[in-house]
PDB file of C-alpha atoms in Angstrom:
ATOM      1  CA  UNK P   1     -28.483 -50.062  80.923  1.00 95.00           C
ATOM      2  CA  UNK P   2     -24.834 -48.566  80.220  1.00 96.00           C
ATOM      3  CA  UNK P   3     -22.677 -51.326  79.672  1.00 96.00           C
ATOM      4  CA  UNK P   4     -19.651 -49.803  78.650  1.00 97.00           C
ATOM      5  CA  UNK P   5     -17.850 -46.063  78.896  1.00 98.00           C
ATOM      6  CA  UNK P   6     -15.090 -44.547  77.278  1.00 98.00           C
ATOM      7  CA  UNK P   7     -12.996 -41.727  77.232  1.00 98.00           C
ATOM      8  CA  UNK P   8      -9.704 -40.887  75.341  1.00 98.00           C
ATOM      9  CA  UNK P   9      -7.917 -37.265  74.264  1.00 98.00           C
ATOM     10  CA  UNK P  10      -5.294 -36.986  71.861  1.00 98.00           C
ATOM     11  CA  UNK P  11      -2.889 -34.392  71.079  1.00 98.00           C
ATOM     12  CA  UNK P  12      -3.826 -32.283  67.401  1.00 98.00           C
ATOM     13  CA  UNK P  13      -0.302 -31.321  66.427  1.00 98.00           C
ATOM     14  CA  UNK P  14       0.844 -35.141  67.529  1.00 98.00           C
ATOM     15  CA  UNK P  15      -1.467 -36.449  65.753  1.00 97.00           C
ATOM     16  CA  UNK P  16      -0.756 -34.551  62.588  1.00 97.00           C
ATOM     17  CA  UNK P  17       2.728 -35.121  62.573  1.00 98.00           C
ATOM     18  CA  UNK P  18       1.950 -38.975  62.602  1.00 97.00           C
ATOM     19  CA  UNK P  19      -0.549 -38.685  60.002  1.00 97.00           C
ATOM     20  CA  UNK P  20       2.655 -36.534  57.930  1.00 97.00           C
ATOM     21  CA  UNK P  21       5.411 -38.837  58.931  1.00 97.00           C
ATOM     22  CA  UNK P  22       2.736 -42.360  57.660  1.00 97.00           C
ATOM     23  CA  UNK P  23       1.132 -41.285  54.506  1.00 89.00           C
ATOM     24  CA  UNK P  24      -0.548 -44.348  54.615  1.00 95.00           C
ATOM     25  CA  UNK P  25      -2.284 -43.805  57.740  1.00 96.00           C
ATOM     26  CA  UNK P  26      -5.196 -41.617  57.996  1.00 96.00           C
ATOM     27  CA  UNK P  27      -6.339 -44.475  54.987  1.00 94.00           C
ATOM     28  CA  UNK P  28      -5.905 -47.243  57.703  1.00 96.00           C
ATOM     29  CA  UNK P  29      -7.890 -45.593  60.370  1.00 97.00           C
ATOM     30  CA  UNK P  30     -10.531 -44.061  58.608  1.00 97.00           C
ATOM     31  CA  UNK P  31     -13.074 -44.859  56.177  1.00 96.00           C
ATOM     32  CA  UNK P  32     -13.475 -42.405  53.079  1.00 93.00           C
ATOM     33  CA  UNK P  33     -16.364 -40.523  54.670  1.00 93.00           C
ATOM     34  CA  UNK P  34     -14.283 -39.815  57.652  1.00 95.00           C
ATOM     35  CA  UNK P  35     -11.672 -38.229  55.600  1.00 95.00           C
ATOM     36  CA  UNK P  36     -13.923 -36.502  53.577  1.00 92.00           C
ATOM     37  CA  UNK P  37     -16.067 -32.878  54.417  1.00 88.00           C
ATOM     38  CA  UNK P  38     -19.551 -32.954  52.788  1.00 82.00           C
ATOM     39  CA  UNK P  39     -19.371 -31.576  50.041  1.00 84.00           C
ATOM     40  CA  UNK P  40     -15.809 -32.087  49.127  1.00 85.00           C
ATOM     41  CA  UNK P  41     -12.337 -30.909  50.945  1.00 91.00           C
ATOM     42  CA  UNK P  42     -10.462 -33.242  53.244  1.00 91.00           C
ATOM     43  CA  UNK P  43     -11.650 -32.793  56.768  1.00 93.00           C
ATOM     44  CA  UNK P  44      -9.004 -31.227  59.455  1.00 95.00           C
ATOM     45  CA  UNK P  45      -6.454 -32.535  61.453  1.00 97.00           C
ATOM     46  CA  UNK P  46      -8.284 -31.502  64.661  1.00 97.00           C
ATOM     47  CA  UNK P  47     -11.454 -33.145  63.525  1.00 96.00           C
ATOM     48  CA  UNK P  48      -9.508 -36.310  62.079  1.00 97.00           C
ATOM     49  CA  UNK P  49      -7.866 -36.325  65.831  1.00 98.00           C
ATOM     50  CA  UNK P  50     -11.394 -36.385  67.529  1.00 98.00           C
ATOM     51  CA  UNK P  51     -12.580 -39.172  65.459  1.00 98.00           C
ATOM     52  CA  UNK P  52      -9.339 -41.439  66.099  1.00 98.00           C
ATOM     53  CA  UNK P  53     -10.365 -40.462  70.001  1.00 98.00           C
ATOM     54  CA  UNK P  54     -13.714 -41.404  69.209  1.00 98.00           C
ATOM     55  CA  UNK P  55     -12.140 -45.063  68.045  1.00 97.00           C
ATOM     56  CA  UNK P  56     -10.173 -45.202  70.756  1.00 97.00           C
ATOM     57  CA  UNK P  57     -12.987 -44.689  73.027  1.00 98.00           C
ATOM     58  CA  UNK P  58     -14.774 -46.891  71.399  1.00 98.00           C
ATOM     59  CA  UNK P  59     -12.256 -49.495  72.029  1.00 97.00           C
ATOM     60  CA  UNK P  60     -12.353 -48.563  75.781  1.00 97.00           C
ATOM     61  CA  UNK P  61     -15.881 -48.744  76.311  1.00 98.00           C
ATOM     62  CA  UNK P  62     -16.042 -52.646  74.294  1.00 97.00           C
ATOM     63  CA  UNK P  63     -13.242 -53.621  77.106  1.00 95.00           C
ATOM     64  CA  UNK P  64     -10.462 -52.551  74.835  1.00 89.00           C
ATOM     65  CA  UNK P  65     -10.381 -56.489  73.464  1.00 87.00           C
ATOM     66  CA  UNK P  66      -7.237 -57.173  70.911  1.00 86.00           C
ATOM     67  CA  UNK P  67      -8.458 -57.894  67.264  1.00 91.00           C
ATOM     68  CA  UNK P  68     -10.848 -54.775  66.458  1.00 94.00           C
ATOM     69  CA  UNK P  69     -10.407 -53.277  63.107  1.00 95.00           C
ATOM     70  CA  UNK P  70     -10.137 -49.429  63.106  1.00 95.00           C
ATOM     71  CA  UNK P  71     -12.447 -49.344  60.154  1.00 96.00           C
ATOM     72  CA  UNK P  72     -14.962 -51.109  61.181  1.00 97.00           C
ATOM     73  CA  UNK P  73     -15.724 -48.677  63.694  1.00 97.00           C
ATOM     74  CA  UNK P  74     -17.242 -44.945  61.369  1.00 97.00           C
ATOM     75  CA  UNK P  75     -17.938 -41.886  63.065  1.00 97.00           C
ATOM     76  CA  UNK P  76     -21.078 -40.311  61.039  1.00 95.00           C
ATOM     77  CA  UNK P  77     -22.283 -36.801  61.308  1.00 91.00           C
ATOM     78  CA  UNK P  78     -26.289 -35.726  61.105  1.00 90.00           C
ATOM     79  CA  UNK P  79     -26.956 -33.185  58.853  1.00 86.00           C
ATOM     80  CA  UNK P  80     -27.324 -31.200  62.194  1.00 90.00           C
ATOM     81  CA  UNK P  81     -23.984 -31.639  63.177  1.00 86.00           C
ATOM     82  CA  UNK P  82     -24.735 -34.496  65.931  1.00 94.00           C
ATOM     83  CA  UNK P  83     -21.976 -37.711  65.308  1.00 95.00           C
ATOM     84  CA  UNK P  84     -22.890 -40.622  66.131  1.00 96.00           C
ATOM     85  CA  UNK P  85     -21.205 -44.138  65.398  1.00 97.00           C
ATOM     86  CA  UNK P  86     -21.940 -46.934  62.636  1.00 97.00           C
ATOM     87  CA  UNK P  87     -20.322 -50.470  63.418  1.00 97.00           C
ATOM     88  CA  UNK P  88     -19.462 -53.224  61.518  1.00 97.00           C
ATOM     89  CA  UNK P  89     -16.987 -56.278  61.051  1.00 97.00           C
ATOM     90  CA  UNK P  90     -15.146 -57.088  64.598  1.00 97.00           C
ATOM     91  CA  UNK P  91     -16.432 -54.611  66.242  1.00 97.00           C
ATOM     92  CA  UNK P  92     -20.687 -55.224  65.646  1.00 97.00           C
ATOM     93  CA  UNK P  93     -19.523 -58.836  66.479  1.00 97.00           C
ATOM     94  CA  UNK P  94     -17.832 -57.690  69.876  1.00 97.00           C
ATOM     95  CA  UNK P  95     -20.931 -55.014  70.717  1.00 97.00           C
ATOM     96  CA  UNK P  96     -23.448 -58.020  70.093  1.00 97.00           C
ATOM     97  CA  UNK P  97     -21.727 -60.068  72.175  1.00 96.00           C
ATOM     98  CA  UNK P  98     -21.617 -57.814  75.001  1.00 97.00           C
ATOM     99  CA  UNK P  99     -25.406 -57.025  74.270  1.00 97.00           C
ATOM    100  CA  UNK P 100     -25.026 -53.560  72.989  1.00 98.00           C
ATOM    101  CA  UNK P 101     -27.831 -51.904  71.433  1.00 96.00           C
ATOM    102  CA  UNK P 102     -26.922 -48.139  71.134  1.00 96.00           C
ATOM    103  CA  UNK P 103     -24.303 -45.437  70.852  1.00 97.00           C
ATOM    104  CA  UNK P 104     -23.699 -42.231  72.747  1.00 97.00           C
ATOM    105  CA  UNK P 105     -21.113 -40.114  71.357  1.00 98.00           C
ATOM    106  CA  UNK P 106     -19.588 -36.946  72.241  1.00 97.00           C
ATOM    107  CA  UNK P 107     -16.586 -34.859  70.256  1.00 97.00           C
ATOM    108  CA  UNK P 108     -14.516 -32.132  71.228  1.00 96.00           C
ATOM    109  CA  UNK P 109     -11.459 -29.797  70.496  1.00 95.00           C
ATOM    110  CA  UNK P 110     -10.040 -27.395  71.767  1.00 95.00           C
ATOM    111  CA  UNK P 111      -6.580 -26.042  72.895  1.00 95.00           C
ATOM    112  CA  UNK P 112      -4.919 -28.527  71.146  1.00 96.00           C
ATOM    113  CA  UNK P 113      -6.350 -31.816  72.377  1.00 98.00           C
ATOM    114  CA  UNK P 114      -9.144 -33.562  70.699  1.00 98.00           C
ATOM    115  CA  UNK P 115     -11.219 -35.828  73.117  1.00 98.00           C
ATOM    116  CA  UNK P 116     -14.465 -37.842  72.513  1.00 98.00           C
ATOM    117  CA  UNK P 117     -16.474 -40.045  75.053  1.00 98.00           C
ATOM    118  CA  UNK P 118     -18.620 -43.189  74.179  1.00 98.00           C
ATOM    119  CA  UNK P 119     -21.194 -44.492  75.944  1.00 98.00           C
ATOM    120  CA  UNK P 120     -22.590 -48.216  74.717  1.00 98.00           C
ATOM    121  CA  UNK P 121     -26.063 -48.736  75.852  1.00 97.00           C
ATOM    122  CA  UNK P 122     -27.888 -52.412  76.400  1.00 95.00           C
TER     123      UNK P 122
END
């Protein structure tokens, strides 16, 4: 049973230039593993911008509730390339209580825009 969808997009070059104009921010939204290419060598902007639209979905498909912390929320990769999502803090305690059970994830970018769509499963 789906109970919860998500969608967001956000612009690459936007999103660089706030990640240039708050030092401090990629370190707020992301865990070190996000940052972080296998292997060593910080990971993209356009990939960095896919995984804060992967949060962001996230959010959406939860019911976009106030109090979740960006960091609890980790967008992992399989050694074949497929990401997927690890939860934890505020946002495992708002999935449980909306009887979540799985993730569906999908990233993308292209163009410019970065988009990702989230799918929780009961």
């Amino acid at each position: 049973m789906i109970v919860g969808v998500g969608i967001d997009v956000a612009a690459v070059d936007r999103f660089g230039e706030a990640l240039e104009r708050t030092p401090t921010l990629a370190e707020r939204l992301f865990v070190d593993a996000e940052l972080w290419l296998p292997g060593g060598g910080r990971r993209g902007v356009a990939s960095l911008a896919a995984r804060f639209a992967a949060k962001e979905a996230l959010a959406k498909a939860l019911g976009a509730p106030g109090g979740l912390s960006w960091t609890d929320a980790e967008v992992v990769q399989a050694d074949s390339g497929q990401p997927s999502l690890r939860v934890r803090g505020t946002v495992a305690a708002r999935a449980e209580s909306l009887g979540v059970r799985g993730w569906h994830l999908s990233l993308s970018h292209d163009a410019g825009i970065a988009s990702a769509v989230v799918i929780a499963e009961g």
